[in-house]
Amino acid sequence: MSAKKTKDRVLTCRVSNEDFEKLEQMIAEAGMSKSEYFRDVVINRKAEINVVVKDMQSLIFYYNKASNNLNQVAHKANSAHLENRMSDSLYGRILNALIDIRTLLLRGIDDADKS
């Protein structure tokens, strides 16, 4: 058996009355103490963000527009780099940004599939 860790550090934060009531309800539903609940959420990263998409057609429309614009950016950056009008450093930063955006968009699709 592992030795019990002493909990000698205290964290505090301020919330509105409305947020406090929501937290109280969430803690009660979890069947934990406040300390257990916050440790579970913060340390174990069990926070979950639920997004409800009311208008899936609007979401699809904006994803399509974004993907078209991102494709144009990628095309312009690639052309400029091939013609030596852009440094390797800037080209790499643009590609990394496009990859990050792609990852976020794909994550949004994955999250939408779960709901």
PDB file of N, CA and C in Angstrom, residues 45-94:
ATOM      1  N   ARG A  45      -8.004  15.796 -15.189  1.00  0.00           N
ATOM      2  CA  ARG A  45      -8.486  16.382 -16.450  1.00  0.00           C
ATOM      3  C   ARG A  45      -9.782  15.741 -16.928  1.00  0.00           C
ATOM      4  N   LYS A  46     -10.720  15.633 -16.035  1.00  0.00           N
ATOM      5  CA  LYS A  46     -11.990  15.024 -16.385  1.00  0.00           C
ATOM      6  C   LYS A  46     -13.049  16.051 -16.766  1.00  0.00           C
ATOM      7  N   ALA A  47     -12.610  17.291 -16.965  1.00  0.00           N
ATOM      8  CA  ALA A  47     -13.555  18.315 -17.390  1.00  0.00           C
ATOM      9  C   ALA A  47     -14.014  17.977 -18.799  1.00  0.00           C
ATOM     10  N   GLU A  48     -15.279  18.124 -19.041  1.00  0.00           N
ATOM     11  CA  GLU A  48     -15.831  17.827 -20.355  1.00  0.00           C
ATOM     12  C   GLU A  48     -16.651  19.013 -20.809  1.00  0.00           C
ATOM     13  N   ILE A  49     -16.430  19.420 -22.030  1.00  0.00           N
ATOM     14  CA  ILE A  49     -17.176  20.534 -22.596  1.00  0.00           C
ATOM     15  C   ILE A  49     -18.173  19.970 -23.589  1.00  0.00           C
ATOM     16  N   ASN A  50     -19.426  20.244 -23.341  1.00  0.00           N
ATOM     17  CA  ASN A  50     -20.476  19.776 -24.248  1.00  0.00           C
ATOM     18  C   ASN A  50     -20.966  20.937 -25.086  1.00  0.00           C
ATOM     19  N   VAL A  51     -20.911  20.739 -26.374  1.00  0.00           N
ATOM     20  CA  VAL A  51     -21.374  21.758 -27.300  1.00  0.00           C
ATOM     21  C   VAL A  51     -22.610  21.222 -27.999  1.00  0.00           C
ATOM     22  N   VAL A  52     -23.683  21.967 -27.935  1.00  0.00           N
ATOM     23  CA  VAL A  52     -24.917  21.574 -28.604  1.00  0.00           C
ATOM     24  C   VAL A  52     -25.043  22.403 -29.871  1.00  0.00           C
ATOM     25  N   VAL A  53     -25.064  21.718 -30.983  1.00  0.00           N
ATOM     26  CA  VAL A  53     -25.178  22.395 -32.268  1.00  0.00           C
ATOM     27  C   VAL A  53     -26.648  22.416 -32.645  1.00  0.00           C
ATOM     28  N   LYS A  54     -27.212  23.622 -32.655  1.00  0.00           N
ATOM     29  CA  LYS A  54     -28.636  23.755 -32.951  1.00  0.00           C
ATOM     30  C   LYS A  54     -28.898  23.762 -34.444  1.00  0.00           C
ATOM     31  N   ASP A  55     -27.938  24.228 -35.207  1.00  0.00           N
ATOM     32  CA  ASP A  55     -28.141  24.345 -36.648  1.00  0.00           C
ATOM     33  C   ASP A  55     -26.970  23.710 -37.371  1.00  0.00           C
ATOM     34  N   MET A  56     -27.059  22.407 -37.608  1.00  0.00           N
ATOM     35  CA  MET A  56     -25.972  21.668 -38.234  1.00  0.00           C
ATOM     36  C   MET A  56     -25.680  22.195 -39.637  1.00  0.00           C
ATOM     37  N   GLN A  57     -26.688  22.650 -40.353  1.00  0.00           N
ATOM     38  CA  GLN A  57     -26.477  23.173 -41.707  1.00  0.00           C
ATOM     39  C   GLN A  57     -25.583  24.416 -41.672  1.00  0.00           C
ATOM     40  N   SER A  58     -25.762  25.277 -40.691  1.00  0.00           N
ATOM     41  CA  SER A  58     -24.902  26.454 -40.560  1.00  0.00           C
ATOM     42  C   SER A  58     -23.469  26.037 -40.277  1.00  0.00           C
ATOM     43  N   LEU A  59     -23.297  25.049 -39.423  1.00  0.00           N
ATOM     44  CA  LEU A  59     -21.967  24.560 -39.107  1.00  0.00           C
ATOM     45  C   LEU A  59     -21.293  24.008 -40.366  1.00  0.00           C
ATOM     46  N   ILE A  60     -22.009  23.236 -41.131  1.00  0.00           N
ATOM     47  CA  ILE A  60     -21.462  22.681 -42.375  1.00  0.00           C
ATOM     48  C   ILE A  60     -21.110  23.801 -43.340  1.00  0.00           C
ATOM     49  N   PHE A  61     -21.964  24.801 -43.445  1.00  0.00           N
ATOM     50  CA  PHE A  61     -21.712  25.939 -44.333  1.00  0.00           C
ATOM     51  C   PHE A  61     -20.404  26.633 -43.944  1.00  0.00           C
ATOM     52  N   TYR A  62     -20.222  26.918 -42.656  1.00  0.00           N
ATOM     53  CA  TYR A  62     -19.014  27.610 -42.204  1.00  0.00           C
ATOM     54  C   TYR A  62     -17.770  26.739 -42.338  1.00  0.00           C
ATOM     55  N   TYR A  63     -17.899  25.453 -42.109  1.00  0.00           N
ATOM     56  CA  TYR A  63     -16.759  24.551 -42.321  1.00  0.00           C
ATOM     57  C   TYR A  63     -16.350  24.565 -43.795  1.00  0.00           C
ATOM     58  N   ASN A  64     -17.336  24.531 -44.690  1.00  0.00           N
ATOM     59  CA  ASN A  64     -17.030  24.567 -46.123  1.00  0.00           C
ATOM     60  C   ASN A  64     -16.336  25.870 -46.504  1.00  0.00           C
ATOM     61  N   LYS A  65     -16.837  26.988 -45.992  1.00  0.00           N
ATOM     62  CA  LYS A  65     -16.210  28.282 -46.291  1.00  0.00           C
ATOM     63  C   LYS A  65     -14.782  28.323 -45.747  1.00  0.00           C
ATOM     64  N   ALA A  66     -14.614  27.854 -44.530  1.00  0.00           N
ATOM     65  CA  ALA A  66     -13.283  27.862 -43.921  1.00  0.00           C
ATOM     66  C   ALA A  66     -12.331  26.966 -44.706  1.00  0.00           C
ATOM     67  N   SER A  67     -12.792  25.794 -45.103  1.00  0.00           N
ATOM     68  CA  SER A  67     -11.904  24.883 -45.828  1.00  0.00           C
ATOM     69  C   SER A  67     -11.510  25.464 -47.174  1.00  0.00           C
ATOM     70  N   ASN A  68     -12.413  26.170 -47.845  1.00  0.00           N
ATOM     71  CA  ASN A  68     -12.091  26.812 -49.115  1.00  0.00           C
ATOM     72  C   ASN A  68     -11.030  27.892 -48.903  1.00  0.00           C
ATOM     73  N   ASN A  69     -11.219  28.722 -47.886  1.00  0.00           N
ATOM     74  CA  ASN A  69     -10.246  29.786 -47.600  1.00  0.00           C
ATOM     75  C   ASN A  69      -8.891  29.213 -47.192  1.00  0.00           C
ATOM     76  N   LEU A  70      -8.893  28.168 -46.376  1.00  0.00           N
ATOM     77  CA  LEU A  70      -7.640  27.549 -45.948  1.00  0.00           C
ATOM     78  C   LEU A  70      -6.908  26.925 -47.136  1.00  0.00           C
ATOM     79  N   ASN A  71      -7.664  26.349 -48.060  1.00  0.00           N
ATOM     80  CA  ASN A  71      -7.050  25.784 -49.261  1.00  0.00           C
ATOM     81  C   ASN A  71      -6.387  26.888 -50.088  1.00  0.00           C
ATOM     82  N   GLN A  72      -7.024  28.043 -50.182  1.00  0.00           N
ATOM     83  CA  GLN A  72      -6.440  29.168 -50.908  1.00  0.00           C
ATOM     84  C   GLN A  72      -5.152  29.643 -50.240  1.00  0.00           C
ATOM     85  N   VAL A  73      -5.145  29.722 -48.919  1.00  0.00           N
ATOM     86  CA  VAL A  73      -3.943  30.123 -48.185  1.00  0.00           C
ATOM     87  C   VAL A  73      -2.819  29.117 -48.448  1.00  0.00           C
ATOM     88  N   ALA A  74      -3.129  27.830 -48.370  1.00  0.00           N
ATOM     89  CA  ALA A  74      -2.121  26.799 -48.592  1.00  0.00           C
ATOM     90  C   ALA A  74      -1.563  26.889 -50.018  1.00  0.00           C
ATOM     91  N   HIS A  75      -2.435  27.095 -50.985  1.00  0.00           N
ATOM     92  CA  HIS A  75      -2.006  27.200 -52.385  1.00  0.00           C
ATOM     93  C   HIS A  75      -1.085  28.407 -52.588  1.00  0.00           C
ATOM     94  N   LYS A  76      -1.460  29.568 -52.069  1.00  0.00           N
ATOM     95  CA  LYS A  76      -0.647  30.791 -52.205  1.00  0.00           C
ATOM     96  C   LYS A  76       0.708  30.613 -51.508  1.00  0.00           C
ATOM     97  N   ALA A  77       0.696  30.037 -50.312  1.00  0.00           N
ATOM     98  CA  ALA A  77       1.949  29.839 -49.581  1.00  0.00           C
ATOM     99  C   ALA A  77       2.861  28.877 -50.334  1.00  0.00           C
ATOM    100  N   ASN A  78       2.288  27.798 -50.856  1.00  0.00           N
ATOM    101  CA  ASN A  78       3.085  26.827 -51.593  1.00  0.00           C
ATOM    102  C   ASN A  78       3.679  27.450 -52.851  1.00  0.00           C
ATOM    103  N   SER A  79       2.884  28.215 -53.583  1.00  0.00           N
ATOM    104  CA  SER A  79       3.367  28.879 -54.799  1.00  0.00           C
ATOM    105  C   SER A  79       4.480  29.862 -54.476  1.00  0.00           C
ATOM    106  N   ALA A  80       4.286  30.676 -53.457  1.00  0.00           N
ATOM    107  CA  ALA A  80       5.291  31.668 -53.082  1.00  0.00           C
ATOM    108  C   ALA A  80       6.580  30.986 -52.642  1.00  0.00           C
ATOM    109  N   HIS A  81       6.460  29.884 -51.904  1.00  0.00           N
ATOM    110  CA  HIS A  81       7.650  29.171 -51.445  1.00  0.00           C
ATOM    111  C   HIS A  81       8.401  28.557 -52.618  1.00  0.00           C
ATOM    112  N   LEU A  82       7.681  27.952 -53.559  1.00  0.00           N
ATOM    113  CA  LEU A  82       8.327  27.343 -54.723  1.00  0.00           C
ATOM    114  C   LEU A  82       9.018  28.383 -55.602  1.00  0.00           C
ATOM    115  N   GLU A  83       8.499  29.594 -55.611  1.00  0.00           N
ATOM    116  CA  GLU A  83       9.087  30.674 -56.413  1.00  0.00           C
ATOM    117  C   GLU A  83      10.098  31.494 -55.603  1.00  0.00           C
ATOM    118  N   ASN A  84      10.471  31.003 -54.436  1.00  0.00           N
ATOM    119  CA  ASN A  84      11.436  31.669 -53.544  1.00  0.00           C
ATOM    120  C   ASN A  84      11.019  33.091 -53.166  1.00  0.00           C
ATOM    121  N   ARG A  85       9.726  33.331 -53.055  1.00  0.00           N
ATOM    122  CA  ARG A  85       9.231  34.625 -52.604  1.00  0.00           C
ATOM    123  C   ARG A  85       8.870  34.585 -51.123  1.00  0.00           C
ATOM    124  N   MET A  86       9.146  33.455 -50.476  1.00  0.00           N
ATOM    125  CA  MET A  86       8.819  33.283 -49.059  1.00  0.00           C
ATOM    126  C   MET A  86       9.939  32.489 -48.403  1.00  0.00           C
ATOM    127  N   SER A  87      10.325  32.909 -47.214  1.00  0.00           N
ATOM    128  CA  SER A  87      11.404  32.199 -46.505  1.00  0.00           C
ATOM    129  C   SER A  87      10.909  30.833 -46.024  1.00  0.00           C
ATOM    130  N   ASP A  88      11.870  29.932 -45.828  1.00  0.00           N
ATOM    131  CA  ASP A  88      11.529  28.606 -45.307  1.00  0.00           C
ATOM    132  C   ASP A  88      10.895  28.706 -43.926  1.00  0.00           C
ATOM    133  N   SER A  89      11.368  29.665 -43.132  1.00  0.00           N
ATOM    134  CA  SER A  89      10.849  29.859 -41.781  1.00  0.00           C
ATOM    135  C   SER A  89       9.365  30.245 -41.803  1.00  0.00           C
ATOM    136  N   LEU A  90       9.038  31.238 -42.619  1.00  0.00           N
ATOM    137  CA  LEU A  90       7.645  31.673 -42.715  1.00  0.00           C
ATOM    138  C   LEU A  90       6.775  30.561 -43.290  1.00  0.00           C
ATOM    139  N   TYR A  91       7.273  29.870 -44.298  1.00  0.00           N
ATOM    140  CA  TYR A  91       6.526  28.767 -44.909  1.00  0.00           C
ATOM    141  C   TYR A  91       6.229  27.685 -43.863  1.00  0.00           C
ATOM    142  N   GLY A  92       7.222  27.357 -43.054  1.00  0.00           N
ATOM    143  CA  GLY A  92       7.021  26.363 -42.005  1.00  0.00           C
ATOM    144  C   GLY A  92       5.995  26.798 -40.974  1.00  0.00           C
ATOM    145  N   ARG A  93       6.032  28.074 -40.597  1.00  0.00           N
ATOM    146  CA  ARG A  93       5.053  28.589 -39.622  1.00  0.00           C
ATOM    147  C   ARG A  93       3.639  28.537 -40.196  1.00  0.00           C
ATOM    148  N   ILE A  94       3.503  28.863 -41.483  1.00  0.00           N
ATOM    149  CA  ILE A  94       2.174  28.815 -42.119  1.00  0.00           C
ATOM    150  C   ILE A  94       1.671  27.377 -42.161  1.00  0.00           C
TER     151      ILE A  94
END
